[in-house]
Tab-separated table of C-alpha atoms (C1' of nucleotides) in Angstrom:
chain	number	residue	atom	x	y	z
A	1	UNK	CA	-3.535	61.416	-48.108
A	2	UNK	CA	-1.095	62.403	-45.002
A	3	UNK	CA	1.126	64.353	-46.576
A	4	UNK	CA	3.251	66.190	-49.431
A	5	UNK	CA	5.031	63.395	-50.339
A	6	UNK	CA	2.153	61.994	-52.453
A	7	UNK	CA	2.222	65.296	-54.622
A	8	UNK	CA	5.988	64.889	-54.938
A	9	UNK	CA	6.218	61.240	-55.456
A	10	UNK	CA	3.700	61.626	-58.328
A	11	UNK	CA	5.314	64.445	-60.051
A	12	UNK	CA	8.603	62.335	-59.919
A	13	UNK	CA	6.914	59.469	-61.477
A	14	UNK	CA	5.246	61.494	-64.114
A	15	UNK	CA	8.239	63.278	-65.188
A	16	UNK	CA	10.441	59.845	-65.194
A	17	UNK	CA	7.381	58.286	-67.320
A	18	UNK	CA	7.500	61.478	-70.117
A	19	UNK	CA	11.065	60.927	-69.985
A	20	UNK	CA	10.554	57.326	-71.551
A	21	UNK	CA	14.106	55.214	-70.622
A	22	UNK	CA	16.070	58.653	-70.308
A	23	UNK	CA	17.861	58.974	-67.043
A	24	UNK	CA	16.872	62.015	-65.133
A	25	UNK	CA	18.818	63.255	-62.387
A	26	UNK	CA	17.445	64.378	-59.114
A	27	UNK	CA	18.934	67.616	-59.573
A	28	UNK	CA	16.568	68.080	-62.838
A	29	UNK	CA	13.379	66.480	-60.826
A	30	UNK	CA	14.316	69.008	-58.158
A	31	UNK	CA	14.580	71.961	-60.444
A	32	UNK	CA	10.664	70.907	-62.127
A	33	UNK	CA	9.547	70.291	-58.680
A	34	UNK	CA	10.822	73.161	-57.230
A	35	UNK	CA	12.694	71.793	-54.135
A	36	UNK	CA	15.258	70.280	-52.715
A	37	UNK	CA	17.718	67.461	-54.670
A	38	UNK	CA	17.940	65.818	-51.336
A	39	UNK	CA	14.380	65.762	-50.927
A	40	UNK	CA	14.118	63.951	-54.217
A	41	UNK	CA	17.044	61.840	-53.851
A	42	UNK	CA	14.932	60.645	-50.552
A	43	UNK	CA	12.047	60.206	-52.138
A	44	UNK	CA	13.545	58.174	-54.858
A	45	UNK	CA	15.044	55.695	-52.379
A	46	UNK	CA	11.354	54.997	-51.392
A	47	UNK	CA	9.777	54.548	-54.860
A	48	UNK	CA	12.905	52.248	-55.430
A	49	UNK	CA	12.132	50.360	-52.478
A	50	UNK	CA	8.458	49.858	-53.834
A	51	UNK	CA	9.743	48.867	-57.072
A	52	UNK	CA	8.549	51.736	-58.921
A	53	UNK	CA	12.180	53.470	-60.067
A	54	UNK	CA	15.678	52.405	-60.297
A	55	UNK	CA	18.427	54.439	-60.709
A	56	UNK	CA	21.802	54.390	-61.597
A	57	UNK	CA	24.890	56.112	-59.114
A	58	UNK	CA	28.053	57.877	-61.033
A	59	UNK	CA	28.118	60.037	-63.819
A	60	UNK	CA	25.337	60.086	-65.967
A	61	UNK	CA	23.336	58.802	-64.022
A	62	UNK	CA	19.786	59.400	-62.863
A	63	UNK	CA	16.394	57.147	-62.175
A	64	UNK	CA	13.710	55.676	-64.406
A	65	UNK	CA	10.492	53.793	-64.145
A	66	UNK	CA	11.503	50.480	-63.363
A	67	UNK	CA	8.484	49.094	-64.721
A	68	UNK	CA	5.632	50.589	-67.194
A	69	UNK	CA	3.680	53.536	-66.341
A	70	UNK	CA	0.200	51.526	-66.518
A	71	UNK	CA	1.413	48.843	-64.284
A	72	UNK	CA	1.620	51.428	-61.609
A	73	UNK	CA	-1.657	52.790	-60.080
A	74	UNK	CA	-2.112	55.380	-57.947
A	75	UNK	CA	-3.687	53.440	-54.665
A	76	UNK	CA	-0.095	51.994	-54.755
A	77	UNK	CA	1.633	55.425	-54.679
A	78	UNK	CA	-0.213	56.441	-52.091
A	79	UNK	CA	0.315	52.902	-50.434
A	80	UNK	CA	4.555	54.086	-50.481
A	81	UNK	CA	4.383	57.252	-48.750
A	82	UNK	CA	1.900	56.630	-46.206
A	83	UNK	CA	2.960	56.604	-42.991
A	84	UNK	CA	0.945	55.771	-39.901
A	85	UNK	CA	-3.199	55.691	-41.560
A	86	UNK	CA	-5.187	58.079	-42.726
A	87	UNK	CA	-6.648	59.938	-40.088
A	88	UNK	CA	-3.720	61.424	-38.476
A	89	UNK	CA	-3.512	58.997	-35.890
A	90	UNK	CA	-3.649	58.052	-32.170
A	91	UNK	CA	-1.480	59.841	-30.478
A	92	UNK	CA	-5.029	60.450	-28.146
A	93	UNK	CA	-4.649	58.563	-24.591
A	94	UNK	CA	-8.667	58.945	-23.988
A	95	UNK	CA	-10.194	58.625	-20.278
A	96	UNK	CA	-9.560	55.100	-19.365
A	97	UNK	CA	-12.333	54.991	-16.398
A	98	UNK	CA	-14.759	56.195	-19.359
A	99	UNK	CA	-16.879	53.990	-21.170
A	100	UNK	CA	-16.547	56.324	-24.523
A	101	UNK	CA	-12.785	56.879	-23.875
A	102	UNK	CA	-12.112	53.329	-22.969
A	103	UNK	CA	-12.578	52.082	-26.377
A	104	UNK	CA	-12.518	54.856	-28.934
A	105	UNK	CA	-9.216	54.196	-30.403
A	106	UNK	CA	-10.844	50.785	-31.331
A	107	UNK	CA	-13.557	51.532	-33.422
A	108	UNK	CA	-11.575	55.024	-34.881
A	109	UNK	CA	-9.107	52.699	-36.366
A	110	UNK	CA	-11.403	50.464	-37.465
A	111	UNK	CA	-13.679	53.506	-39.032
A	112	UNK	CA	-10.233	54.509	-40.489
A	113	UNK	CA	-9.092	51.508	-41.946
A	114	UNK	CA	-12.291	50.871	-43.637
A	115	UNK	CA	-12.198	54.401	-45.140
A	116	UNK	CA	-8.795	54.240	-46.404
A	117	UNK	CA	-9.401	50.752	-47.898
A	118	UNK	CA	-12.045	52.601	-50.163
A	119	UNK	CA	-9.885	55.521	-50.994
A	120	UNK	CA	-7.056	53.050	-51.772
A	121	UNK	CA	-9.634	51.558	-54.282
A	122	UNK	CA	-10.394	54.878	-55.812
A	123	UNK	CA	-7.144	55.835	-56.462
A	124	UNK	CA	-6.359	52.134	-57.984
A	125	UNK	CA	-8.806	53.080	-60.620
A	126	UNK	CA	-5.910	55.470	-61.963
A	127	UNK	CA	-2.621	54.277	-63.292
A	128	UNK	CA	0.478	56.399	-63.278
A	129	UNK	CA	0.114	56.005	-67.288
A	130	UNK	CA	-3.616	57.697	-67.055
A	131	UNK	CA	-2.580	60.478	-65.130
A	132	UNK	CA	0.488	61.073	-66.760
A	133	UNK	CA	-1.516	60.919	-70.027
A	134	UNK	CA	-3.367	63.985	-68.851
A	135	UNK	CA	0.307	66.668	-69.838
A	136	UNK	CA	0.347	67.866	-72.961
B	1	UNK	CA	-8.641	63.125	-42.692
B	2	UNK	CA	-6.572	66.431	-42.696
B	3	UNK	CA	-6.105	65.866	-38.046
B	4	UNK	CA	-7.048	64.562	-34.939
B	5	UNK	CA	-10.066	67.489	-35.090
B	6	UNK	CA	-12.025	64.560	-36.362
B	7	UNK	CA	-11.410	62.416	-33.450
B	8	UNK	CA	-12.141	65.025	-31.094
B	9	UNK	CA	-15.406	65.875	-32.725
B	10	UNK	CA	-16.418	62.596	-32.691
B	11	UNK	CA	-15.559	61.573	-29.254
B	12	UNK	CA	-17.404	64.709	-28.432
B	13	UNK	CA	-20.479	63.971	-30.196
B	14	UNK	CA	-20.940	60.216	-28.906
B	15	UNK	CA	-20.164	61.535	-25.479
B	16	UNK	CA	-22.990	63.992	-26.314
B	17	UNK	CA	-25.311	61.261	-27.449
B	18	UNK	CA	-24.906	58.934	-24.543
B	19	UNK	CA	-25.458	61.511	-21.955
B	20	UNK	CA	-29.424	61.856	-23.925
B	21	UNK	CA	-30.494	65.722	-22.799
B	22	UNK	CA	-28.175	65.925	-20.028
B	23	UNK	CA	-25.698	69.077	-20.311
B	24	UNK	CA	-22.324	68.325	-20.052
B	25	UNK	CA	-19.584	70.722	-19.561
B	26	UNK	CA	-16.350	71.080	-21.602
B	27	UNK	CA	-14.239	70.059	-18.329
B	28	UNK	CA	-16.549	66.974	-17.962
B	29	UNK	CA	-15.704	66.540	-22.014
B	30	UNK	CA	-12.329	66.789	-21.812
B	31	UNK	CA	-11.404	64.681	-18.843
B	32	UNK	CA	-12.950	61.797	-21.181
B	33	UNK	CA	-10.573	62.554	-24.172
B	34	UNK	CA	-7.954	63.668	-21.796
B	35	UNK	CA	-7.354	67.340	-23.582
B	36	UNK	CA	-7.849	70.875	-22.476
B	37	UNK	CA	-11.085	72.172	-21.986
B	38	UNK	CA	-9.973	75.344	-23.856
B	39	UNK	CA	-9.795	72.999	-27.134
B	40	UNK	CA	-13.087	71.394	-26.031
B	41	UNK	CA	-15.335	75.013	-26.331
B	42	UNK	CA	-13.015	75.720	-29.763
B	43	UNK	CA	-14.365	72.246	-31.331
B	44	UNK	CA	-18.046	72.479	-29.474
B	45	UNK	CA	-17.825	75.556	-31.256
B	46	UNK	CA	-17.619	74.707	-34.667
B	47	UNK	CA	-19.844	71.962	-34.101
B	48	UNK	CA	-22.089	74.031	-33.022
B	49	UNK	CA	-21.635	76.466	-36.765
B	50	UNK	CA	-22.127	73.042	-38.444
B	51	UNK	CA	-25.591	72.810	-36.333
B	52	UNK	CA	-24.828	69.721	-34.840
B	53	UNK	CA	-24.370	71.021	-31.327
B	54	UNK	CA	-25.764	73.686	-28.896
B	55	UNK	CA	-25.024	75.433	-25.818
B	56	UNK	CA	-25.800	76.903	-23.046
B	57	UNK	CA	-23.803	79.262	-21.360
B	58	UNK	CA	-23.463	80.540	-17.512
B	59	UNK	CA	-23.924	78.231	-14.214
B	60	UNK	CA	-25.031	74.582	-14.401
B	61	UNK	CA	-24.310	75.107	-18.453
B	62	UNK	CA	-22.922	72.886	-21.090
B	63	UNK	CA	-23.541	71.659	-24.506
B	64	UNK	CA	-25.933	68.615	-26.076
B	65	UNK	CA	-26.653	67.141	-29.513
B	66	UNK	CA	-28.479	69.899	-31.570
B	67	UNK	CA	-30.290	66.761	-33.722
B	68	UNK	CA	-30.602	63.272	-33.455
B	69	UNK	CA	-27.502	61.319	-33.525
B	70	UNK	CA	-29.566	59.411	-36.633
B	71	UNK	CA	-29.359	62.684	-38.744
B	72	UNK	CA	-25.786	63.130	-38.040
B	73	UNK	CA	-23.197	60.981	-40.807
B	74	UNK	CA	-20.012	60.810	-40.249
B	75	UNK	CA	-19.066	62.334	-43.377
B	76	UNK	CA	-20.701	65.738	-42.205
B	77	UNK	CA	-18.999	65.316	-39.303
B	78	UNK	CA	-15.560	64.799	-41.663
B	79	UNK	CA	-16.731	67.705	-43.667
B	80	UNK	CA	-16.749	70.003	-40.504
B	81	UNK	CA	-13.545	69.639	-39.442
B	82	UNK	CA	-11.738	69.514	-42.910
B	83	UNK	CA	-9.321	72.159	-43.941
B	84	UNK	CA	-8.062	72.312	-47.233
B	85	UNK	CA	-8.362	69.573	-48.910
B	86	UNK	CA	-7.367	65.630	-48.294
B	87	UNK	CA	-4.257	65.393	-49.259
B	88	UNK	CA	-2.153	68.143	-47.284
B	89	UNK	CA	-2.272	70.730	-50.305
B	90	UNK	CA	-0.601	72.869	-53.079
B	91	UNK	CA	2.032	74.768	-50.821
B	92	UNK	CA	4.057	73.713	-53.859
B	93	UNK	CA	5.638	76.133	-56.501
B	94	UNK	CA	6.495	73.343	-59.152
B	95	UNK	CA	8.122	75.306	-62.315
B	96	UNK	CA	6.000	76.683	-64.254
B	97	UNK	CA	8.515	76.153	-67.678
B	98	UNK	CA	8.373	72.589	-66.774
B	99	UNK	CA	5.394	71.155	-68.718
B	100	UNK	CA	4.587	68.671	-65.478
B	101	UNK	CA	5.107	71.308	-63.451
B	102	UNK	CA	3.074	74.149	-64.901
B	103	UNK	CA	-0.263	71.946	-64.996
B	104	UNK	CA	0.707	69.203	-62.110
B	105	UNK	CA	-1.415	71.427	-59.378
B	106	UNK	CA	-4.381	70.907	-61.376
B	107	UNK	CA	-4.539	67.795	-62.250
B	108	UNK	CA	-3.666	67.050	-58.448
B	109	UNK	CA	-6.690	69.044	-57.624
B	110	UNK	CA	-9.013	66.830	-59.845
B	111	UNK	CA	-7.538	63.919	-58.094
B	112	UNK	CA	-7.808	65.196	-54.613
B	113	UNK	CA	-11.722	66.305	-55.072
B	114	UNK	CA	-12.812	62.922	-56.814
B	115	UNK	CA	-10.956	61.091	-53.898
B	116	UNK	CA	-12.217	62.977	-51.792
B	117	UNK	CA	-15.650	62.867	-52.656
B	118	UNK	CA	-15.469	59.484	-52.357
B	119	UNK	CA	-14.278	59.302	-49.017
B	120	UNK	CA	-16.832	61.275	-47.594
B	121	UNK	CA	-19.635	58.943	-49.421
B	122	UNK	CA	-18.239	56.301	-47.569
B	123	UNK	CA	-18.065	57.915	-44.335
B	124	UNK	CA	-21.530	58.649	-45.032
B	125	UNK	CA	-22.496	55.243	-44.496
B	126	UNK	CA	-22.727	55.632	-41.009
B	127	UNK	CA	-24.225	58.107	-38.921
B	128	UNK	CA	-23.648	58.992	-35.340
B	129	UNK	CA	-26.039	56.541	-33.852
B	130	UNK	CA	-24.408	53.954	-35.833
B	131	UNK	CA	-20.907	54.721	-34.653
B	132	UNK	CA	-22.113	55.907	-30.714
B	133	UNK	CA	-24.018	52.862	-30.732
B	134	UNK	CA	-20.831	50.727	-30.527
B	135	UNK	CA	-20.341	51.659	-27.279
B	136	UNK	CA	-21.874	49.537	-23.995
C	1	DT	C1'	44.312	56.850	-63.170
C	2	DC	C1'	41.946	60.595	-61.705
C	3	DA	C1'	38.854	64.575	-62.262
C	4	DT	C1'	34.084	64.964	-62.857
C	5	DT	C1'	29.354	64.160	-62.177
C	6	DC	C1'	26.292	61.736	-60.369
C	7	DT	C1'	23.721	58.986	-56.222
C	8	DG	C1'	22.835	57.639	-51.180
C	9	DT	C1'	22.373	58.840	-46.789
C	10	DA	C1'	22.888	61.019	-42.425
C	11	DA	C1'	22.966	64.959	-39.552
C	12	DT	C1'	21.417	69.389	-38.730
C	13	DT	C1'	18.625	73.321	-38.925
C	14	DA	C1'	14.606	75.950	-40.183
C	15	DT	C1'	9.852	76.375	-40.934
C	16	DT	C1'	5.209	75.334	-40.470
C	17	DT	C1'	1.473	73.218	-38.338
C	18	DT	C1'	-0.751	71.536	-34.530
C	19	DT	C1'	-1.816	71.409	-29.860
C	20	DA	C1'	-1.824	73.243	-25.254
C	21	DT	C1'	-2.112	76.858	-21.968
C	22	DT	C1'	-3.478	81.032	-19.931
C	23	DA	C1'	-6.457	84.646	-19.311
C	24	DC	C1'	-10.449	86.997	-18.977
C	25	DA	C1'	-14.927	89.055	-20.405
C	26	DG	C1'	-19.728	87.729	-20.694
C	27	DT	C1'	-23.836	84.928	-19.292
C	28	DA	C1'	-27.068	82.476	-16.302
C	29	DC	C1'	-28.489	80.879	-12.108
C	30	DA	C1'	-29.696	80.762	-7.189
D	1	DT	C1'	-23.904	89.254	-6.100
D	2	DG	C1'	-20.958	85.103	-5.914
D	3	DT	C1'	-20.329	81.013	-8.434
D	4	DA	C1'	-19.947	78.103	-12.362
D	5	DC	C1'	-20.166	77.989	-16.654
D	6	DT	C1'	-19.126	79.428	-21.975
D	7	DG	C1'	-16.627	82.074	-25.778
D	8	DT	C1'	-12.713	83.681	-27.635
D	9	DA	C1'	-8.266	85.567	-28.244
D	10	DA	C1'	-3.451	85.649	-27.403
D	11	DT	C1'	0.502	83.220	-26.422
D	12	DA	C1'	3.571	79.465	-25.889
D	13	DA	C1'	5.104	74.809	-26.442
D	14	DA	C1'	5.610	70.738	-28.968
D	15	DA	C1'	5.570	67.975	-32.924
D	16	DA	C1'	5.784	67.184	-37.662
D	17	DT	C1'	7.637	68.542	-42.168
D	18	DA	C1'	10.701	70.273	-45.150
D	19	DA	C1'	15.132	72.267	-46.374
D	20	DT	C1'	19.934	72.424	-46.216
D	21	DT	C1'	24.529	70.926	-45.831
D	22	DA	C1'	27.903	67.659	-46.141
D	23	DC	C1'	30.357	64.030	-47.702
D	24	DA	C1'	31.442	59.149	-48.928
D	25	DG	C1'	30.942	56.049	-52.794
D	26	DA	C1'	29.973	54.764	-57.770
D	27	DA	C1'	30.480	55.160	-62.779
D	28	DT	C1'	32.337	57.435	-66.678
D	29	DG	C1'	35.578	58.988	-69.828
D	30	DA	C1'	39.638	61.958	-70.938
DNA sequence: TCATTCTGTAATTATTTTTATTACAGTACA
DNA sequence: TGTACTGTAATAAAAATAATTACAGAATGA
């Protein structure tokens, strides 16, 4: 996984799935998370994008799942907050004239794709509704 | 994978394979990935704590493969360059009154290692001959 | 209707992580 | 003993992440 937005997504989804159809502002997600409101306000535009939350603006408002917890694996979290793959990415400009350099990029991305393909498996073996299951 | 320490090591290593016995200096290394030769020696040498490498130091040195490029998987090679774990880490303070919160880091853990663990199986699959081999 | 409490988003700043550079002591060779 | 290397540490620069601030817009309900 790139980065901490994984951690953060999840814990958003988890709390919005023990919250059952109770709207939960970002302001409380913030405060269990232990950051920012505007980090979790940006987050949640992302997991709405994917379909995962919806939320509602004005007062008393907040977010919920937008569709059941077991209809959303993890491979697909990870899927929504991954940004370039998973390797960390070419930002490399090998040796041209060299035979190695020349094509390494190629068969790195390849390797990398391949690899996250399986990870994106393993994590599709979890639902959000198995993981959350796991809090008392 | 946690960086572009992976790349490097690779890139390293095949370079390393191709050139058979020869010696090859980190400024010969590093005009092929196109970094400085002062990162070169710090990657050589923690390829060279994971055994896969040696050097030789003083005039007309350099490094070469410490074993065959056959006894060398990938997923060693992923292993040697991790830090942390996958996913970017616990840096994160969730609330500990929060029932998500106070066991999220855990179960994030358990996550992380399985996935993990599977990543590196797959990486496994090929060795350094495998992936060197690629090259003309 | 309008004060209140939310969201949505952008802009900015701060922090952390990563990468690059510089420097130089130590080693081996010829 | 000069030259060409490695090893490593210290420093600086750059890039990526995360945090903060700010404020317009939406929904509610007194």
């Amino acid at each position: 996984m790139n980065n901490g937005r994984f951690a953060i997504a999840l814990h958003i989804l988890t709390l919005l799935d023990k919250a059952k159809d109770e709207l939960l502002s970002s302001e409380y997600l913030a405060g269990s998370i232990n950051i920012n409101p505007a980090m979790v306000r940006k987050e949640l535009s992302s997991l709405r994008n994917h379909g995962f939350v919806e939320s509602k603006e004005g007062k008393n408002g907040g977010s919920s799942l937008a569709k059941s917890a077991k209809e959303i694996s993890l491979g697909e979290v990870y899927q929504s907050v991954r940004q370039l793959s998973l390797l960390g990415h070419q930002k490399n400009t090998p040796n041209p004239k060299c035979p190695v350099g020349k094509d390494i990029n190629e068969h790195l991305n390849n390797l990398y794709n391949d690899t996250e393909l399986v990870l994106i498996e393993q994590l599709s073996k979890q639902s959000l509704a198995d993981f959350s299951q796991k809090f008392k």
